[in-house]
Tab-separated table of C-alpha atoms in Angstrom:
chain	number	residue	atom	x	y	z
A	12	MET	CA	-12.902	24.190	12.860
A	13	LYS	CA	-9.300	23.014	13.207
A	14	TYR	CA	-6.721	23.046	10.442
A	15	ILE	CA	-3.641	21.079	9.367
A	16	LEU	CA	-0.801	22.559	7.333
A	17	ALA	CA	0.730	20.103	4.839
A	18	ILE	CA	4.108	20.869	3.228
A	19	ASP	CA	5.047	18.839	0.157
A	20	GLN	CA	8.636	19.376	-0.934
A	21	GLY	CA	9.159	17.410	-4.161
A	22	THR	CA	11.911	17.087	-6.732
A	23	HIS	CA	10.774	19.933	-8.967
A	24	ALA	CA	8.658	22.115	-6.686
A	25	SER	CA	7.438	22.876	-3.182
A	26	ARG	CA	3.797	23.444	-2.303
A	27	ALA	CA	1.677	23.768	0.814
A	28	LEU	CA	-1.944	22.971	1.583
A	29	LEU	CA	-4.296	23.898	4.390
A	30	LEU	CA	-6.805	21.155	5.206
A	31	ASP	CA	-9.558	20.624	7.745
A	32	LEU	CA	-10.008	17.535	9.935
A	33	HIS	CA	-12.032	15.772	7.227
A	34	GLY	CA	-9.254	16.100	4.658
A	35	ARG	CA	-10.950	18.868	2.702
A	36	ILE	CA	-8.596	21.431	1.181
A	37	VAL	CA	-9.216	24.941	2.523
A	38	SER	CA	-6.447	26.684	0.591
A	39	ARG	CA	-3.298	25.815	-1.311
A	40	SER	CA	-0.215	27.501	-2.637
A	41	GLY	CA	0.969	27.411	-6.180
A	42	SER	CA	3.950	25.253	-7.084
A	43	ARG	CA	7.200	26.970	-6.151
A	44	LYS	CA	9.573	25.679	-8.799
A	45	ILE	CA	13.117	24.580	-7.968
A	46	ALA	CA	15.885	24.336	-10.551
A	47	LEU	CA	17.487	20.946	-11.164
A	48	LEU	CA	21.156	21.255	-12.107
A	49	ARG	CA	23.330	18.689	-13.899
A	50	PRO	CA	26.892	20.054	-13.597
A	51	ALA	CA	28.553	16.842	-14.821
A	52	PRO	CA	27.591	13.319	-15.938
A	53	GLY	CA	26.065	11.419	-13.025
A	54	ARG	CA	25.686	14.564	-10.937
A	55	VAL	CA	22.276	16.068	-10.168
A	56	GLU	CA	22.028	18.938	-7.688
A	57	GLN	CA	19.705	21.595	-6.332
A	58	ASP	CA	20.376	24.790	-4.404
A	59	ALA	CA	19.630	23.916	-0.774
A	60	GLU	CA	18.865	27.553	0.088
A	61	GLU	CA	16.459	27.777	-2.853
A	62	ILE	CA	14.602	24.735	-1.500
A	63	VAL	CA	14.256	26.339	1.952
A	64	GLN	CA	12.970	29.581	0.459
A	65	SER	CA	10.513	27.745	-1.793
A	66	VAL	CA	9.043	26.003	1.259
A	67	ARG	CA	8.692	29.261	3.193
A	68	ASP	CA	7.060	30.989	0.230
A	69	ALA	CA	4.624	28.097	-0.201
A	70	ILE	CA	3.666	28.210	3.495
A	71	ASP	CA	3.034	31.963	3.357
A	72	GLU	CA	0.860	31.615	0.267
A	73	ALA	CA	-1.195	28.738	1.675
A	74	LEU	CA	-1.841	30.565	4.962
A	75	GLN	CA	-2.522	33.972	3.405
A	76	PRO	CA	-6.319	33.428	2.968
A	77	LEU	CA	-6.691	32.404	6.634
A	78	PRO	CA	-7.705	35.382	8.815
A	79	ALA	CA	-5.331	36.190	11.665
A	80	ARG	CA	-7.933	35.213	14.262
A	81	GLU	CA	-8.138	31.747	12.709
A	82	ARG	CA	-4.385	31.049	12.883
A	83	ALA	CA	-4.740	29.720	16.431
A	84	ARG	CA	-6.838	26.859	15.006
A	85	LEU	CA	-3.783	25.472	13.173
A	86	PHE	CA	-3.004	22.563	15.450
A	87	ALA	CA	-0.634	20.414	13.365
A	88	CYS	CA	1.829	20.546	10.494
A	89	GLY	CA	3.207	17.711	8.377
A	90	LEU	CA	6.299	17.770	6.164
A	91	ALA	CA	6.757	15.447	3.174
A	92	THR	CA	10.061	15.604	1.304
A	93	GLN	CA	11.837	14.094	-1.675
A	94	ARG	CA	13.787	11.038	-0.573
A	95	SER	CA	17.447	9.991	-0.918
A	96	THR	CA	18.566	13.617	-1.304
A	97	VAL	CA	21.333	14.753	1.097
A	98	VAL	CA	22.790	18.039	2.347
A	99	ALA	CA	25.703	19.169	4.533
A	100	TRP	CA	25.423	22.370	6.573
A	101	LYS	CA	26.990	24.451	9.326
A	102	LYS	CA	25.647	24.455	12.862
A	103	ASP	CA	24.218	27.924	12.227
A	104	GLY	CA	22.066	26.356	9.480
A	105	THR	CA	23.984	27.660	6.452
A	106	ALA	CA	24.198	25.072	3.693
A	107	LEU	CA	27.745	23.846	2.963
A	108	SER	CA	26.787	21.829	-0.092
A	109	PRO	CA	24.140	21.678	-2.757
A	110	ALA	CA	21.254	19.314	-2.140
A	111	ILE	CA	22.628	16.206	-3.848
A	112	ASN	CA	19.537	14.868	-5.576
A	113	TRP	CA	18.181	11.316	-5.408
A	114	GLN	CA	18.979	10.898	-9.127
A	115	ASP	CA	22.669	11.645	-8.494
A	116	THR	CA	25.080	8.692	-8.803
A	117	ARG	CA	28.403	10.279	-7.780
A	118	GLY	CA	28.715	7.579	-5.086
A	119	SER	CA	28.956	4.794	-7.660
A	120	GLU	CA	32.715	4.411	-7.159
A	121	LEU	CA	32.158	3.486	-3.508
A	122	THR	CA	29.221	1.161	-4.168
A	123	GLY	CA	31.217	-0.531	-6.927
A	124	GLN	CA	34.013	-1.345	-4.472
A	125	LEU	CA	31.794	-3.156	-1.975
A	126	THR	CA	31.852	-6.956	-2.111
A	127	PRO	CA	28.837	-9.165	-2.923
A	128	LYS	CA	28.884	-10.275	0.730
A	129	ALA	CA	28.651	-6.651	1.865
A	130	ALA	CA	25.887	-5.967	-0.649
A	131	ALA	CA	23.871	-8.910	0.695
A	132	ASP	CA	24.300	-7.672	4.271
A	133	ILE	CA	23.237	-4.164	3.239
A	134	ARG	CA	20.139	-5.564	1.516
A	135	ARG	CA	19.205	-7.668	4.545
A	136	ARG	CA	19.579	-4.863	7.080
A	137	SER	CA	18.306	-1.852	5.121
A	138	GLY	CA	15.676	-3.453	2.870
A	139	LEU	CA	17.363	-1.763	-0.100
A	140	PRO	CA	19.682	-3.089	-2.812
A	141	LEU	CA	23.134	-1.574	-3.042
A	142	SER	CA	22.778	1.572	-5.153
A	143	PRO	CA	24.394	5.026	-5.445
A	144	HIS	CA	20.888	6.516	-5.745
A	145	TYR	CA	20.458	6.169	-1.970
A	146	GLY	CA	22.046	8.523	0.517
A	147	ALA	CA	24.919	6.617	2.165
A	148	SER	CA	27.465	6.822	-0.657
A	149	LYS	CA	26.596	10.508	-1.177
A	150	LEU	CA	27.183	11.220	2.518
A	151	ASN	CA	30.545	9.462	2.230
A	152	TRP	CA	31.382	11.711	-0.744
A	153	LEU	CA	30.413	14.806	1.257
A	154	MET	CA	32.442	13.741	4.310
A	155	LYS	CA	35.620	13.605	2.279
A	156	ARG	CA	35.126	17.135	1.001
A	157	VAL	CA	34.006	19.233	3.954
A	158	THR	CA	36.912	21.050	5.585
A	159	LYS	CA	35.765	20.578	9.203
A	160	PRO	CA	33.720	17.366	9.537
A	161	ASP	CA	33.509	17.757	13.337
A	162	GLU	CA	31.754	21.104	12.891
A	163	THR	CA	29.480	19.932	10.092
A	164	LEU	CA	25.963	18.513	10.203
A	165	ALA	CA	24.662	16.310	7.419
A	166	GLY	CA	21.791	14.059	6.571
A	167	PRO	CA	18.685	13.622	4.439
A	168	LEU	CA	17.053	16.743	3.027
A	169	ALA	CA	14.246	16.250	5.574
A	170	SER	CA	16.701	16.744	8.447
A	171	PHE	CA	18.118	19.916	6.870
A	172	LEU	CA	14.624	21.365	6.414
A	173	LEU	CA	13.670	20.511	9.988
A	174	TYR	CA	16.845	22.199	11.221
A	175	ARG	CA	16.049	25.352	9.252
A	176	LEU	CA	12.288	25.458	9.795
A	177	THR	CA	11.933	24.671	13.514
A	178	GLU	CA	12.331	27.180	16.337
A	179	HIS	CA	14.946	25.191	18.253
A	180	ARG	CA	16.754	23.696	15.227
A	181	CYS	CA	15.568	20.108	15.493
A	182	TYR	CA	18.429	17.852	14.312
A	183	CYS	CA	16.471	14.701	13.614
A	184	VAL	CA	14.867	12.708	10.823
A	185	ASP	CA	11.910	10.386	10.453
A	186	HIS	CA	12.187	6.625	9.881
A	187	SER	CA	11.015	6.729	6.251
A	188	ASN	CA	13.603	9.270	5.103
A	189	ALA	CA	16.313	7.725	7.292
A	190	GLN	CA	15.756	4.383	5.601
A	191	ARG	CA	16.535	5.875	2.165
A	192	MET	CA	20.009	6.701	3.446
A	193	GLN	CA	20.647	2.923	3.418
A	194	LEU	CA	22.032	3.280	6.944
A	195	LEU	CA	18.889	2.396	8.942
A	196	ASP	CA	18.342	-1.133	10.245
A	197	LEU	CA	14.731	-2.039	9.450
A	198	HIS	CA	14.561	-4.384	12.419
A	199	THR	CA	15.712	-1.887	15.070
A	200	LEU	CA	14.485	1.296	13.292
A	201	ASP	CA	17.725	3.040	14.178
A	202	TRP	CA	21.081	3.746	12.558
A	203	SER	CA	23.144	0.595	12.122
A	204	VAL	CA	26.771	0.315	13.226
A	205	GLU	CA	27.360	-2.366	10.580
A	206	LEU	CA	25.862	-0.277	7.765
A	207	SER	CA	27.851	2.785	8.818
A	208	LYS	CA	31.051	0.697	8.572
A	209	HIS	CA	30.151	-0.516	5.075
A	210	PHE	CA	29.783	3.062	3.832
A	211	GLY	CA	32.340	4.806	6.043
A	212	VAL	CA	29.794	7.230	7.503
A	213	PRO	CA	30.184	7.644	11.299
A	214	LEU	CA	26.945	7.463	13.298
A	215	GLU	CA	27.776	10.672	15.168
A	216	TRP	CA	27.502	12.516	11.845
A	217	LEU	CA	23.821	11.591	11.526
A	218	PRO	CA	20.651	13.176	12.939
A	219	GLN	CA	18.544	11.426	15.561
A	220	CYS	CA	15.977	8.939	14.195
A	221	ARG	CA	12.342	9.418	15.184
A	222	PRO	CA	9.026	7.829	14.182
A	223	VAL	CA	7.182	9.369	11.243
A	224	VAL	CA	4.423	10.422	13.646
A	225	SER	CA	6.279	12.266	16.394
A	226	THR	CA	6.873	15.706	17.898
A	227	TYR	CA	9.474	17.625	15.893
A	228	GLY	CA	9.080	21.080	17.401
A	229	MET	CA	7.380	24.310	16.395
A	230	LEU	CA	7.414	25.713	12.877
A	231	ALA	CA	9.482	28.890	13.292
A	232	GLY	CA	7.504	32.083	12.737
A	233	TYR	CA	4.139	30.345	12.803
A	234	ARG	CA	3.988	28.527	16.169
A	235	ILE	CA	2.501	25.418	14.569
A	236	PRO	CA	3.683	22.041	15.941
A	237	ILE	CA	5.230	19.708	13.361
A	238	THR	CA	3.725	16.319	14.219
A	239	ALA	CA	4.684	14.166	11.220
A	240	VAL	CA	7.559	13.967	8.707
A	241	CYS	CA	7.695	11.462	5.861
A	242	GLY	CA	9.131	10.751	2.421
A	243	ASP	CA	6.845	12.045	-0.331
A	244	GLN	CA	6.094	8.670	-1.925
A	245	ASN	CA	5.521	7.070	1.478
A	246	ALA	CA	3.135	9.887	2.405
A	247	ALA	CA	1.225	9.411	-0.847
A	248	TRP	CA	0.309	5.904	0.317
A	249	SER	CA	-1.821	7.522	3.040
A	250	GLY	CA	-3.390	10.159	0.794
A	251	GLY	CA	-6.852	8.667	1.156
A	252	GLY	CA	-6.490	7.797	4.833
A	253	GLU	CA	-6.188	4.156	5.820
A	254	ALA	CA	-5.141	2.351	2.620
A	255	ASP	CA	-6.712	-0.848	1.255
A	256	THR	CA	-4.431	-3.863	1.430
A	257	ASP	CA	-5.541	-5.232	-1.972
A	258	THR	CA	-4.620	-2.011	-3.795
A	259	ALA	CA	-1.315	-0.983	-5.339
A	260	MET	CA	-0.656	2.726	-5.645
A	261	ILE	CA	1.395	4.103	-8.534
A	262	ASN	CA	2.768	7.622	-8.474
A	263	LEU	CA	3.916	8.801	-11.906
A	264	GLY	CA	6.308	11.721	-11.590
A	265	SER	CA	9.951	12.148	-12.662
A	266	GLY	CA	10.299	8.542	-11.601
A	267	ALA	CA	7.445	6.101	-11.097
A	268	PHE	CA	6.887	4.298	-7.805
A	269	ILE	CA	4.541	1.390	-7.232
A	270	LEU	CA	3.627	0.665	-3.611
A	271	ALA	CA	1.721	-2.171	-1.958
A	272	ASP	CA	1.047	-3.137	1.635
A	273	LEU	CA	3.592	-5.483	3.208
A	274	PRO	CA	2.505	-7.195	6.440
A	275	GLU	CA	6.077	-8.008	7.508
A	276	THR	CA	9.585	-6.788	6.713
A	277	ALA	CA	10.475	-9.887	4.656
A	278	GLY	CA	9.649	-8.690	1.136
A	279	GLU	CA	10.445	-9.743	-2.422
A	280	GLN	CA	14.215	-9.769	-2.899
A	281	GLN	CA	14.272	-7.728	-6.122
A	282	LEU	CA	11.943	-5.026	-4.787
A	283	LEU	CA	12.325	-2.553	-1.946
A	284	THR	CA	11.010	-2.715	1.563
A	285	SER	CA	9.891	0.764	2.615
A	286	ILE	CA	8.217	2.295	5.643
A	287	ALA	CA	4.681	3.570	5.086
A	288	TRP	CA	4.594	5.224	8.487
A	289	SER	CA	5.674	4.619	12.052
A	290	SER	CA	4.703	5.754	15.515
A	291	SER	CA	5.977	5.010	19.008
A	292	LYS	CA	3.785	1.890	19.013
A	293	GLN	CA	3.954	0.396	15.517
A	294	CYS	CA	5.493	0.484	12.056
A	295	ARG	CA	3.709	-0.232	8.755
A	296	PHE	CA	5.789	-1.491	5.839
A	297	LEU	CA	5.444	-1.287	2.069
A	298	LEU	CA	6.678	-3.297	-0.879
A	299	GLU	CA	7.997	-0.829	-3.445
A	300	GLY	CA	9.030	-0.986	-7.071
A	301	THR	CA	10.906	1.819	-8.841
A	302	VAL	CA	10.979	2.941	-12.470
A	303	ASN	CA	13.650	5.627	-12.882
A	304	GLY	CA	12.686	6.659	-16.401
A	305	ALA	CA	9.129	7.991	-16.181
A	306	GLY	CA	8.776	11.767	-16.557
A	307	ASN	CA	12.587	11.842	-16.801
A	308	ALA	CA	12.423	9.741	-19.974
A	309	LEU	CA	9.997	12.134	-21.635
A	310	SER	CA	12.136	15.101	-20.528
A	311	TRP	CA	15.147	13.416	-22.143
A	312	PHE	CA	13.136	12.973	-25.355
A	313	ARG	CA	11.876	16.574	-25.277
A	314	ASP	CA	15.358	17.990	-24.752
A	315	HIS	CA	16.940	15.732	-27.388
A	316	TYR	CA	14.550	16.929	-30.105
A	317	ARG	CA	13.928	20.389	-28.603
A	318	ILE	CA	10.187	19.833	-28.658
A	319	ARG	CA	8.056	22.694	-27.448
A	320	ASP	CA	4.874	21.962	-25.482
A	321	LEU	CA	5.421	18.216	-25.441
A	322	GLU	CA	2.877	17.794	-22.639
A	323	HIS	CA	0.196	19.344	-24.847
A	324	LYS	CA	1.085	17.246	-27.892
A	325	LEU	CA	1.363	13.922	-26.083
A	326	PRO	CA	-2.366	13.070	-25.681
A	327	GLN	CA	-3.030	13.430	-29.416
A	328	TRP	CA	0.169	11.586	-30.343
A	329	LEU	CA	-0.764	8.685	-28.091
A	330	GLN	CA	-4.279	8.527	-29.426
A	331	THR	CA	-3.193	8.372	-33.077
A	332	THR	CA	-0.281	5.907	-32.689
A	333	VAL	CA	-1.501	2.327	-33.053
A	334	SER	CA	1.748	0.340	-32.956
A	335	PRO	CA	4.596	2.322	-31.363
A	336	PRO	CA	8.231	1.260	-31.641
A	337	LEU	CA	9.841	-0.478	-28.652
A	338	PHE	CA	12.079	1.671	-26.478
A	339	VAL	CA	14.726	0.271	-24.129
A	340	ASN	CA	14.077	2.677	-21.262
A	341	THR	CA	17.242	2.942	-19.191
A	342	ILE	CA	16.947	6.687	-18.581
A	343	GLY	CA	18.372	7.158	-15.090
A	344	GLY	CA	19.316	3.470	-15.013
A	345	LEU	CA	17.144	0.394	-14.640
A	346	GLY	CA	15.380	0.382	-11.300
A	347	SER	CA	13.640	-2.665	-9.884
A	348	PRO	CA	13.811	-5.560	-10.406
A	349	TRP	CA	17.181	-5.233	-12.235
A	350	TRP	CA	19.040	-2.561	-10.235
A	351	GLN	CA	21.724	-1.681	-12.743
A	352	SER	CA	22.570	1.013	-15.245
A	353	GLY	CA	21.490	-1.238	-18.113
A	354	PRO	CA	22.322	-0.919	-21.807
A	355	GLN	CA	22.207	2.427	-23.569
A	356	ALA	CA	18.698	3.813	-23.909
A	357	GLY	CA	17.258	3.688	-27.397
A	358	PHE	CA	14.727	2.202	-29.758
A	359	ILE	CA	15.065	-1.450	-30.645
A	360	ASN	CA	14.814	-0.590	-34.345
A	361	ASP	CA	16.345	2.480	-35.984
A	362	HIS	CA	14.333	5.411	-34.631
A	363	GLY	CA	15.081	7.413	-37.767
A	364	LYS	CA	12.157	5.844	-39.584
A	365	PHE	CA	9.673	6.686	-36.821
A	366	SER	CA	7.856	9.985	-36.385
A	367	LEU	CA	8.174	12.028	-33.210
A	368	ALA	CA	4.635	10.974	-32.287
A	369	GLU	CA	5.523	7.279	-32.643
A	370	GLN	CA	8.726	7.671	-30.640
A	371	ALA	CA	6.924	9.513	-27.836
A	372	ALA	CA	4.278	6.787	-27.719
A	373	GLY	CA	7.006	4.145	-27.550
A	374	ILE	CA	8.592	5.863	-24.559
A	375	VAL	CA	5.245	6.083	-22.750
A	376	GLU	CA	4.605	2.413	-23.471
A	377	SER	CA	8.042	1.499	-22.066
A	378	ILE	CA	6.999	3.063	-18.741
A	379	VAL	CA	3.947	0.786	-18.700
A	380	PHE	CA	6.136	-2.239	-19.480
A	381	LEU	CA	8.564	-1.486	-16.641
A	382	LEU	CA	5.668	-0.990	-14.221
A	383	GLN	CA	4.214	-4.333	-15.293
A	384	HIS	CA	7.480	-6.110	-14.452
A	385	ASN	CA	7.262	-4.684	-10.942
A	386	LEU	CA	3.585	-5.489	-10.560
A	387	GLU	CA	4.265	-9.131	-11.445
A	388	ARG	CA	6.839	-9.261	-8.635
A	389	ILE	CA	4.418	-7.699	-6.170
A	390	ARG	CA	1.693	-10.154	-7.096
A	391	ALA	CA	4.025	-13.004	-6.262
A	392	CYS	CA	3.829	-11.724	-2.661
A	393	ARG	CA	0.214	-10.605	-2.346
A	394	PRO	CA	-2.988	-10.312	-4.417
A	395	ILE	CA	-3.671	-6.965	-6.065
A	396	GLN	CA	-7.226	-6.215	-7.198
A	397	ARG	CA	-6.962	-2.538	-8.056
A	398	LEU	CA	-4.411	0.079	-9.140
A	399	ARG	CA	-4.640	3.718	-8.074
A	400	VAL	CA	-2.571	6.186	-10.077
A	401	SER	CA	-1.555	9.746	-9.341
A	402	GLY	CA	1.074	12.245	-10.420
A	403	GLY	CA	1.551	14.249	-13.588
A	404	LEU	CA	1.785	11.384	-16.104
A	405	SER	CA	-1.388	9.802	-14.712
A	406	GLN	CA	-3.303	12.447	-16.673
A	407	LEU	CA	-2.440	10.563	-19.879
A	408	ASP	CA	-5.536	8.466	-20.599
A	409	SER	CA	-3.611	6.212	-22.969
A	410	LEU	CA	-1.034	5.344	-20.332
A	411	CYS	CA	-3.747	4.480	-17.794
A	412	GLN	CA	-5.678	2.353	-20.275
A	413	LYS	CA	-2.597	0.431	-21.396
A	414	LEU	CA	-1.641	-0.177	-17.777
A	415	SER	CA	-5.119	-1.574	-17.134
A	416	ASP	CA	-5.048	-3.732	-20.281
A	417	LEU	CA	-1.586	-5.177	-19.672
A	418	SER	CA	-2.109	-5.854	-15.961
A	419	ASN	CA	-5.734	-6.991	-16.446
A	420	THR	CA	-6.604	-4.796	-13.466
A	421	PRO	CA	-8.971	-1.829	-13.028
A	422	VAL	CA	-7.110	1.481	-12.780
A	423	GLU	CA	-8.497	4.403	-10.803
A	424	ARG	CA	-7.189	7.917	-11.294
A	425	SER	CA	-7.751	10.230	-8.358
A	426	ASP	CA	-9.262	13.644	-8.942
A	427	ASP	CA	-6.584	15.415	-6.911
A	428	ALA	CA	-2.868	15.267	-7.577
A	429	GLU	CA	-2.062	16.289	-3.992
A	430	THR	CA	-1.782	12.752	-2.630
A	431	SER	CA	1.522	13.297	-0.793
A	432	ALA	CA	0.208	16.455	0.880
A	433	ARG	CA	-3.037	14.741	1.850
A	434	GLY	CA	-1.118	11.789	3.237
A	435	ILE	CA	1.226	13.808	5.428
A	436	ALA	CA	-1.742	15.883	6.639
A	437	TRP	CA	-3.595	12.695	7.653
A	438	LEU	CA	-0.574	11.482	9.588
A	439	ALA	CA	0.024	14.868	11.225
A	440	ALA	CA	-3.638	15.107	12.251
A	441	GLY	CA	-3.482	11.819	14.147
A	442	GLN	CA	-4.940	9.586	11.384
A	443	PRO	CA	-8.594	10.626	11.755
A	444	ALA	CA	-11.167	7.999	10.724
A	445	LYS	CA	-13.388	10.395	8.757
A	446	TRP	CA	-10.754	11.419	6.245
A	447	GLN	CA	-12.159	12.341	2.854
A	448	ASN	CA	-11.019	9.780	0.290
A	449	ASP	CA	-10.248	11.004	-3.206
A	450	ARG	CA	-13.085	10.013	-5.488
A	451	PRO	CA	-11.877	8.494	-8.751
A	452	LYS	CA	-12.009	11.019	-11.538
A	453	GLN	CA	-12.050	8.229	-14.054
A	454	GLN	CA	-11.894	4.470	-14.064
A	455	PHE	CA	-10.135	2.428	-16.732
A	456	GLN	CA	-11.359	-1.139	-17.134
A	457	PRO	CA	-9.092	-3.768	-18.698
A	458	ALA	CA	-9.754	-4.594	-22.350
A	459	ASP	CA	-8.416	-7.388	-24.516
A	460	ASN	CA	-5.250	-6.021	-26.113
A	461	GLU	CA	-3.226	-8.856	-27.581
A	462	ALA	CA	-1.056	-6.499	-29.647
A	463	LEU	CA	0.060	-4.729	-26.475
A	464	ARG	CA	0.842	-8.032	-24.757
A	465	ASN	CA	2.868	-9.137	-27.776
A	466	ARG	CA	4.901	-5.908	-27.679
A	467	TYR	CA	5.473	-6.428	-23.963
A	468	ARG	CA	6.801	-9.948	-24.578
A	469	THR	CA	9.076	-8.681	-27.360
A	470	PHE	CA	10.265	-5.787	-25.167
A	471	THR	CA	11.079	-8.219	-22.340
A	472	THR	CA	12.951	-10.594	-24.648
A	473	HIS	CA	15.049	-7.804	-26.163
A	474	LEU	CA	15.824	-6.295	-22.748
A	475	ARG	CA	16.984	-9.678	-21.421
A	476	GLN	CA	19.141	-10.227	-24.487
A	477	ARG	CA	20.770	-6.817	-24.183
A	478	LEU	CA	21.414	-7.306	-20.474
A	479	ALA	CA	22.941	-10.741	-21.141
A	480	THR	CA	25.150	-9.356	-23.919
A	481	ARG	CA	26.243	-6.491	-21.706
A	482	ASP	CA	27.106	-8.895	-18.864
A	483	ASP	CA	29.082	-11.128	-21.231
A	484	GLY	CA	30.944	-8.157	-22.670
């Protein structure tokens, strides 16, 4: 028996899994939590050293049940990381900055100064709309604050982790994470001179670009070759092995991401073009929609009202609320297809007359509404016959059923939340044909729900009106 080590470094935690060549989990670590810091408005950071340690602890825990004589059977390792997060560090590996999180918008001053012509060029080359959520403006911010730029290394979190975790300090990054820097040309799959000029980030400051499936060196201390590196959402696309082209995958975490196969790089203009995976011979692309306020929106609600055990109360609250109030969900800004900060988050009617249960249900329903807007855009490009959901919020039956009702599409919820880890393991193992697909834990079939559709239409009308008023003002 041969084994693959999968490392999944996400926004809130790191974990590691040991799998066999059929995709069966042999052992797994617990979630190694990582603090998320908000030192000022628009700033979201994590301790880069804490992230490294969390990964090492997760690896040790996942490998602990494997007898020493079996360690030689570990033939591949894959690393999946949170995207659009950046770090600066010394050549000895010591972090010089916090990990500036993907939710951070400190680069908004730079992005706001770029012209519409520049924004269009950035969109065409990178596949991404101009946004401070991506890495380029954050790297520009870091460059201006490090004392010795010529002696500093910087890049996506994936490149920092590779530098710290490999024996010979690999200073490189995969195509999928490089693209979220908004400095990669999708057509050449390499750093772009033109994009670097737009953002004022010199190419020599960036790690080498490599395919997702590539040789990255040996995992220090374990002598396991790292054979694939990928963004966590991109890796989740491959969680069940070769993905179906008529299926959209939705991962519901702090943010929500909806992914669908894209045969070519020319996608829908208001959505993202992402890289599912790449090798030395080919590159597979995805159409991607983003909802910033998913788990983040519920965290905002929990913190605002200081609600204890919200996750335990939510299922009952959702079940008993028939007609929730409408919530303008701009927590973290409006993602696709609007790409702007949006009006202030809040309920369309005075929330004071609604119970906490009704307000929570309204926030959950707003996540469904924003996903539906993205799904409609995706369906303009390709047919979608099925939705597969994963992530923490996918455990809410009410959310899944409403998503099925509103989209008029069957929803399947996988029985294992480890889709990113499974996906990076499949890629690292060489994409074996006999990979064990997740069996649906539960299927949600669309039902006639005219009241939900009416609320969606009202939500859309109010959001458009508020955006128009904000633009006029």
